[in-house]
Structures are given as C-alpha cells and as structure tokens.
Amino acid sequence: MTDVVPNDSEGRALTVRLATPRGFCAGVDRAIQIVERALEKYGAPVYVRHEIVHNRHVVERLRALGAVFVKELDECPDDRPVVFSAHGVPKAVPEAARSREMFFLDATCPLVSKVHVEAERHHAAGRHILLIGHAGHPEVVGTMGQLPSGAISLVETVEDARTFAPPDDSPLAYVTQTTLSLDDTAEIVRTLKERFPDLPDPHKEDICYATTNRQEAVKRLAEGSDLVLVVGSANSSNSVRLVEVALRAGARDARLVDDASRIDWSWFDGVQTVGVTAGASAPEELIQGLISALGERFDVTLREDDGARETVTFKLPRALTA
C-alpha cells in the first residue's frame, strides 16, 4: 500500500515506512478489554494492581473512565473488583485476594501464564529453573513468585550465563520473559548450553509471537531507513527492545517516543526515509498521530511494509461474558 499524505506546506520529501505488524497484541487487547468491561458491568471504581499494560496513554484513558491503579493489593477495598495486570502476579497475590473474599479478574496474558505453567512443571520434576529476563520487571517478579524462594535463578546477561553456579546437583531447565530481544536471548541460551549441554528447550518458544513478529518487522524496517521511530513508553520492555533491534539491524538512528509531541525534529537532519513502528502496548491512534505530525512538516510518501498478519485472539474471563 502506498499513499501520499497531503501537505500544504513546502516541506522537503520524506518517505515513511510503516511496519506490519505493530502496536497492540492479543494479550494487551484482552487486558484492556477486561478493565473496560469490568467498568461497564460493575461501575467505577475498578482497582487495577500495577499498570494494566506499560503505556502511559492507555493508563490515563482508563483512569479517566474510573480505573484506580495501585501498587499493592492492600491499597484496594474488599468490596470493589480488582484486576491483575497483563504481566502476571506472584501466586501470593490471588491467594491474598481469596483470603479477603475479594472479587478479582486476572488479566495475565495467556502466553505469560504458559511460562508460569512451564516453570511449575519443571519444579515438579525436580529441576532448578533459570529465568532469562530483566530484574524487577513485573513479569519476572510474577514468574519467580510462582514457586518457592530459591527455586528460580535469574539470568539477565551473557556474563550471568557464564558465571551462574547451580545451587545444588539438581538438573536444570530454563524459561524466559516473553518480551526479550530474540537475538540477545539466543546468545544467552547458547552460552548456557555450552556449559550445560543437557539443558532442555521449552516445548514452545517462550518469547511471544507478538514480540517475535514486531522484532522481525523492525529488522526489515531498519534496512534502508535513516531513522526508526518506535512509539511506546519507556517502561515497556518490548518497545525498548525494538529500538535496540533497529540499531543492530542497520538503522542509522532509532528513537523511542511516547507520542508525536516527544519528537525532536533535529533527529530528521539529513533523513530521507523514516521507519515507524510501535510496541505491543501502544495504541494505533498514537501511530497515526505521529504520521500526521510528520505530514504537517514534510511532503510525506507513506509505504506500509508487508509482514506477518496476526489473527490471534484470547477469550475474556467468563465473569465478564456471562
């Protein structure tokens, strides 16, 4: 698809390449719908433990509708619905909610839940688990919180993989955060397997289809783009990874922007082709707003790249559909 975006100014020519796929994934879409449906069905306020997804615009819109975002469960009253974020929570959180007889809705992405189940399976088989991920990320906190303390060791870097010392003689297994860089993770896994040749692979790749597709799309985008703009919030792991992947794939420059207002126009000095994509938690309207801002300043030719067409959907909790 090639469209010319009208521009009444006499700006210089700029080719804008738009990545496919981009923006919302099925897990993010489901999590947001859970909060929206809960507000419709039960009225405001609906409490949400942590940001439902890592995007400032999404959080602010839901807050305006009546969602109350809190850090911990003890900030929620017993008599209002509470939603757990898409990143997943430690087992202790729903247990605490049940003990208080709270009504809660779990918006954990099903692909994150798959990693939880996999970790539990390895633990039941007597394996010590290596979790490849970023310390402090809610998904990592949630995954480590599925099992007793000490059952999982966190591996963040290749250096961690080189120096990891097994706590005992138990066999090992690994799982990963779903939003990591494919290339970084592959290097960590290679390093671990050089040291522990019997380390089994997951039955199915832990890094989710949406992360994979967006990283492959941004690699294609980076080829021939002078600048790549990734729409997403700074606390969004998958969005930050897209910037890193674009730079490694050959983009001269790549930047993360929360929205069009965060563009520094000096980035465009000497730029003839800009690639545009978005992390899995960024709404499409932010991407269109960025393209409109480019069209007001430049004579833009818009080209949408070919890429994977995503048809995955996840069911909502039965309490919201009954």
Coordinates of C-alpha atoms in Angstrom, one line a residue:
M1 CA 0.0 0.0 0.0
T2 CA 1.4 3.4 -1.0
D3 CA -0.4 6.7 -0.1
V4 CA 0.6 10.2 -0.4
V5 CA -0.2 12.2 2.7
P6 CA -1.4 15.7 1.7
N7 CA 0.8 18.6 2.9
D8 CA 0.1 22.2 2.0
S9 CA 3.5 23.4 3.2
E10 CA 6.6 23.2 1.0
G11 CA 8.4 20.8 3.2
R12 CA 11.0 18.5 1.8
A13 CA 10.2 15.0 0.7
L14 CA 10.2 12.2 3.3
T15 CA 9.4 8.6 2.8
V16 CA 7.7 7.0 5.8
R17 CA 7.8 3.2 6.1
L18 CA 5.2 1.8 8.4
A19 CA 5.9 -1.6 10.0
T20 CA 3.5 -4.5 9.9
P21 CA 2.7 -5.8 12.5
R22 CA 2.8 -3.0 15.0
G23 CA 1.0 -1.9 18.1
F24 CA -1.4 -3.9 20.2
C25 CA -1.1 -7.6 20.6
A26 CA -3.8 -10.0 21.6
G27 CA -2.7 -10.1 25.2
V28 CA -2.7 -6.3 25.6
D29 CA -6.0 -6.0 23.8
R30 CA -7.6 -8.6 26.2
A31 CA -6.2 -6.9 29.3
I32 CA -7.6 -3.5 28.3
Q33 CA -10.9 -5.0 27.4
I34 CA -11.1 -6.7 30.9
V35 CA -10.8 -3.3 32.6
E36 CA -13.2 -1.7 30.2
R37 CA -15.8 -4.5 30.6
A38 CA -15.4 -4.5 34.4
L39 CA -16.1 -0.8 34.5
E40 CA -19.2 -1.2 32.3
K41 CA -20.5 -4.2 34.3
Y42 CA -19.6 -3.2 37.9
G43 CA -19.2 0.6 37.6
A44 CA -16.4 2.7 38.9
P45 CA -14.1 2.4 40.7
V46 CA -12.4 -0.8 39.5
Y47 CA -9.0 -1.2 41.0
V48 CA -6.0 -2.4 39.0
R49 CA -2.9 -3.8 40.6
H50 CA 0.0 -2.2 38.7
E51 CA -0.3 -0.6 35.2
I52 CA -2.6 -2.9 33.2
V53 CA -0.1 -2.6 30.4
H54 CA 3.0 -0.4 30.1
N55 CA 1.7 2.5 28.2
R56 CA 1.0 5.9 29.7
H57 CA -1.8 6.9 27.3
V58 CA -3.7 3.6 27.9
V59 CA -3.4 4.0 31.7
E60 CA -4.5 7.6 31.7
R61 CA -7.6 6.8 29.5
L62 CA -8.7 4.0 31.8
R63 CA -8.1 6.2 34.8
A64 CA -10.4 8.8 33.3
L65 CA -13.1 6.0 32.9
G66 CA -12.8 5.2 36.6
A67 CA -9.9 2.7 37.0
V68 CA -7.8 3.2 40.1
F69 CA -4.2 2.0 39.7
V70 CA -2.4 0.8 42.8
K71 CA 0.9 -0.8 43.6
E72 CA -0.3 -3.5 46.0
L73 CA -3.4 -5.3 47.0
D74 CA -3.6 -3.8 50.4
E75 CA -4.5 -0.5 48.8
C76 CA -7.7 -2.0 47.5
P77 CA -11.0 -2.2 49.4
D78 CA -12.6 -5.6 49.9
D79 CA -15.9 -4.7 48.2
R80 CA -14.7 -3.5 44.8
P81 CA -13.4 -5.5 41.8
V82 CA -9.7 -5.7 41.3
V83 CA -7.8 -6.6 38.1
F84 CA -4.3 -8.1 37.9
S85 CA -2.2 -6.7 35.1
A86 CA -1.2 -8.4 31.9
H87 CA 2.3 -9.1 33.2
G88 CA 1.2 -11.6 35.7
V89 CA 1.4 -11.7 39.5
P90 CA 3.1 -13.9 42.2
K91 CA 0.8 -16.7 43.5
A92 CA 0.6 -14.9 46.8
V93 CA -1.5 -12.1 45.3
P94 CA -4.6 -14.1 44.3
E95 CA -4.2 -16.1 47.5
A96 CA -4.4 -12.9 49.5
A97 CA -7.4 -11.8 47.5
R98 CA -9.2 -15.0 48.1
S99 CA -8.5 -14.8 51.9
R100 CA -10.1 -11.4 51.9
E101 CA -13.0 -12.7 49.8
M102 CA -12.3 -10.1 47.1
F103 CA -13.7 -10.4 43.6
F104 CA -10.7 -10.3 41.2
L105 CA -10.2 -10.7 37.5
D106 CA -6.9 -12.0 36.2
A107 CA -5.7 -10.2 33.0
T108 CA -2.4 -12.1 32.8
C109 CA -1.5 -12.7 29.2
P110 CA -2.1 -16.4 28.4
L111 CA 1.4 -16.6 27.0
V112 CA 2.8 -15.4 30.3
S113 CA 0.6 -17.9 32.0
K114 CA 2.1 -20.6 29.8
V115 CA 5.6 -19.7 31.2
H116 CA 4.2 -20.0 34.7
V117 CA 2.8 -23.5 34.0
E118 CA 6.1 -24.5 32.4
A119 CA 8.1 -23.3 35.4
E120 CA 5.8 -25.3 37.7
R121 CA 6.2 -28.4 35.6
H122 CA 10.0 -28.2 35.8
H123 CA 9.8 -27.6 39.5
A124 CA 7.6 -30.6 40.0
A125 CA 10.1 -32.7 38.0
G126 CA 12.8 -31.7 40.4
R127 CA 14.7 -29.3 38.1
H128 CA 16.2 -26.0 39.2
I129 CA 15.0 -23.2 36.8
L130 CA 16.9 -20.5 35.1
L131 CA 14.7 -17.5 34.2
I132 CA 16.2 -15.3 31.4
G133 CA 14.8 -11.8 32.0
H134 CA 15.2 -8.4 33.5
A135 CA 15.3 -8.0 37.3
G136 CA 12.4 -6.0 38.7
H137 CA 10.2 -6.3 35.6
P138 CA 6.6 -7.2 36.7
E139 CA 6.6 -10.3 34.5
V140 CA 9.8 -11.5 36.1
V141 CA 8.5 -10.8 39.6
G142 CA 5.3 -12.7 38.8
T143 CA 7.1 -15.7 37.3
M144 CA 9.6 -16.0 40.2
G145 CA 6.6 -15.7 42.5
Q146 CA 5.0 -18.9 41.2
L147 CA 7.5 -21.1 43.1
P148 CA 9.2 -21.2 46.5
S149 CA 12.1 -18.9 47.1
G150 CA 15.3 -20.2 45.7
A151 CA 13.6 -22.4 43.1
I152 CA 14.4 -20.0 40.3
S153 CA 17.6 -18.2 39.4
L154 CA 17.5 -15.0 37.3
V155 CA 19.9 -14.8 34.3
E156 CA 20.0 -11.3 32.8
T157 CA 23.1 -11.3 30.6
V158 CA 25.6 -13.5 28.8
E159 CA 28.0 -12.8 31.6
D160 CA 25.4 -14.1 34.1
A161 CA 25.2 -17.2 31.9
R162 CA 29.0 -17.7 32.0
T163 CA 29.2 -17.3 35.8
F164 CA 26.0 -18.9 37.0
A165 CA 26.7 -21.5 39.7
P166 CA 24.0 -24.1 40.2
P167 CA 22.8 -24.1 43.8
D168 CA 22.9 -28.0 44.0
D169 CA 23.2 -31.0 41.8
S170 CA 19.6 -30.8 40.5
P171 CA 19.0 -30.9 36.8
L172 CA 18.4 -27.6 35.1
A173 CA 15.8 -26.1 32.9
Y174 CA 15.1 -22.6 31.6
V175 CA 12.2 -20.3 30.8
T176 CA 12.2 -16.7 29.5
Q177 CA 10.4 -13.4 29.9
T178 CA 8.1 -13.1 26.9
T179 CA 9.3 -9.6 25.8
L180 CA 13.0 -10.1 25.4
S181 CA 15.3 -9.5 22.4
L182 CA 15.3 -12.7 20.3
D183 CA 19.0 -12.3 19.4
D184 CA 20.1 -11.5 23.0
T185 CA 18.2 -14.4 24.4
A186 CA 19.6 -16.8 21.8
E187 CA 23.1 -15.8 22.8
I188 CA 22.4 -16.3 26.5
V189 CA 20.9 -19.7 25.7
R190 CA 23.9 -20.7 23.6
T191 CA 26.2 -19.8 26.4
L192 CA 24.2 -21.8 28.9
K193 CA 24.1 -24.8 26.6
E194 CA 27.8 -24.7 26.2
R195 CA 28.1 -25.1 29.9
F196 CA 25.1 -27.4 30.5
P197 CA 24.6 -29.5 27.3
D198 CA 21.6 -31.3 28.7
L199 CA 19.6 -28.1 29.3
P200 CA 16.2 -28.8 27.6
D201 CA 14.4 -26.3 25.4
P202 CA 10.8 -25.2 26.2
H203 CA 8.2 -27.2 24.3
K204 CA 7.3 -24.0 22.6
E205 CA 9.3 -20.7 22.4
D206 CA 8.6 -18.6 25.5
I207 CA 9.2 -15.2 23.7
C208 CA 5.7 -14.5 22.5
Y209 CA 4.6 -14.4 18.8
A210 CA 3.9 -10.7 19.0
T211 CA 7.4 -9.8 20.3
T212 CA 8.9 -12.0 17.6
N213 CA 6.8 -10.6 14.8
R214 CA 7.5 -7.0 15.8
Q215 CA 11.2 -7.6 16.1
E216 CA 11.3 -9.2 12.7
A217 CA 9.3 -6.3 11.2
V218 CA 11.6 -3.7 12.7
K219 CA 14.6 -5.5 11.3
R220 CA 13.1 -5.2 7.8
L221 CA 12.2 -1.6 8.5
A222 CA 15.8 -0.7 9.6
E223 CA 17.2 -1.8 6.3
G224 CA 17.3 1.4 4.3
S225 CA 15.8 3.6 7.0
D226 CA 17.9 6.6 8.2
L227 CA 15.8 6.9 11.3
V228 CA 13.4 4.5 13.1
L229 CA 10.8 5.8 15.5
V230 CA 9.3 3.4 17.9
V231 CA 6.0 4.5 19.6
G232 CA 5.9 3.3 23.1
S233 CA 6.5 4.1 26.8
A234 CA 9.9 3.9 28.4
N235 CA 8.8 1.3 30.9
S236 CA 7.6 -1.0 28.0
S237 CA 10.2 -3.8 27.7
N238 CA 9.1 -4.9 24.2
S239 CA 9.2 -1.2 23.0
V240 CA 12.7 -0.6 24.3
R241 CA 13.9 -3.9 22.7
L242 CA 12.5 -2.6 19.3
V243 CA 14.9 0.4 19.4
E244 CA 17.8 -1.9 20.2
V245 CA 16.9 -4.3 17.4
A246 CA 16.6 -1.5 14.9
L247 CA 20.0 -0.1 15.7
R248 CA 21.6 -3.6 15.4
A249 CA 19.8 -4.2 12.1
G250 CA 21.4 -1.2 10.5
A251 CA 19.3 1.9 11.2
R252 CA 21.5 5.0 11.4
D253 CA 19.4 6.2 14.3
A254 CA 16.4 4.8 16.3
R255 CA 14.3 6.5 19.0
L256 CA 11.6 5.7 21.4
V257 CA 8.8 8.3 21.6
D258 CA 5.7 8.2 23.8
D259 CA 3.8 10.2 21.2
A260 CA 4.3 12.7 18.4
S261 CA 4.8 15.5 21.0
R262 CA 8.1 13.9 22.0
I263 CA 9.7 14.1 18.6
D264 CA 12.9 16.2 18.4
W265 CA 12.9 17.5 14.9
S266 CA 16.7 17.8 14.9
W267 CA 16.7 14.0 14.5
F268 CA 15.5 14.5 10.9
D269 CA 18.5 16.4 9.7
G270 CA 19.6 14.5 6.6
V271 CA 16.9 11.9 6.9
Q272 CA 15.2 10.9 3.7
T273 CA 13.5 7.7 4.9
V274 CA 12.0 7.1 8.4
G275 CA 10.6 3.8 9.7
V276 CA 7.7 3.9 12.1
T277 CA 6.6 1.1 14.4
A278 CA 5.1 0.6 17.8
G279 CA 5.5 -1.6 20.8
A280 CA 2.8 -4.2 21.7
S281 CA 1.2 -1.9 24.3
A282 CA 0.9 1.3 22.1
P283 CA -2.5 2.1 20.6
E284 CA -2.8 2.7 16.8
E285 CA -4.1 6.3 17.3
L286 CA -0.6 7.3 18.6
I287 CA 1.0 5.9 15.5
Q288 CA -1.5 7.8 13.3
G289 CA -0.9 10.9 15.3
L290 CA 2.8 10.6 14.7
I291 CA 2.3 10.2 10.9
S292 CA 0.0 13.3 10.9
A293 CA 2.7 15.3 12.7
L294 CA 5.2 14.2 10.0
G295 CA 2.8 15.1 7.3
E296 CA 2.4 18.7 8.7
R297 CA 6.2 19.2 8.4
F298 CA 7.2 17.2 5.4
D299 CA 5.9 16.1 2.0
V300 CA 5.3 12.5 3.1
T301 CA 5.0 9.4 1.0
L302 CA 3.7 6.6 3.2
R303 CA 4.5 3.0 2.5
E304 CA 3.3 0.1 4.6
D305 CA 5.7 -2.8 4.8
D306 CA 4.5 -6.4 4.3
G307 CA 4.7 -8.5 7.4
A308 CA 3.0 -11.2 9.5
R309 CA -0.8 -10.8 9.7
E310 CA -1.8 -11.6 13.3
T311 CA -5.2 -13.2 13.9
V312 CA -4.7 -14.4 17.5
T313 CA -7.4 -13.6 20.0
F314 CA -7.8 -14.5 23.7
K315 CA -11.0 -15.1 25.5
L316 CA -12.2 -12.8 28.2
P317 CA -12.9 -14.2 31.7
R318 CA -16.3 -15.9 32.0
A319 CA -17.5 -13.4 34.6
L320 CA -17.4 -10.7 32.0
T321 CA -19.2 -12.6 29.2
A322 CA -21.9 -14.3 31.2

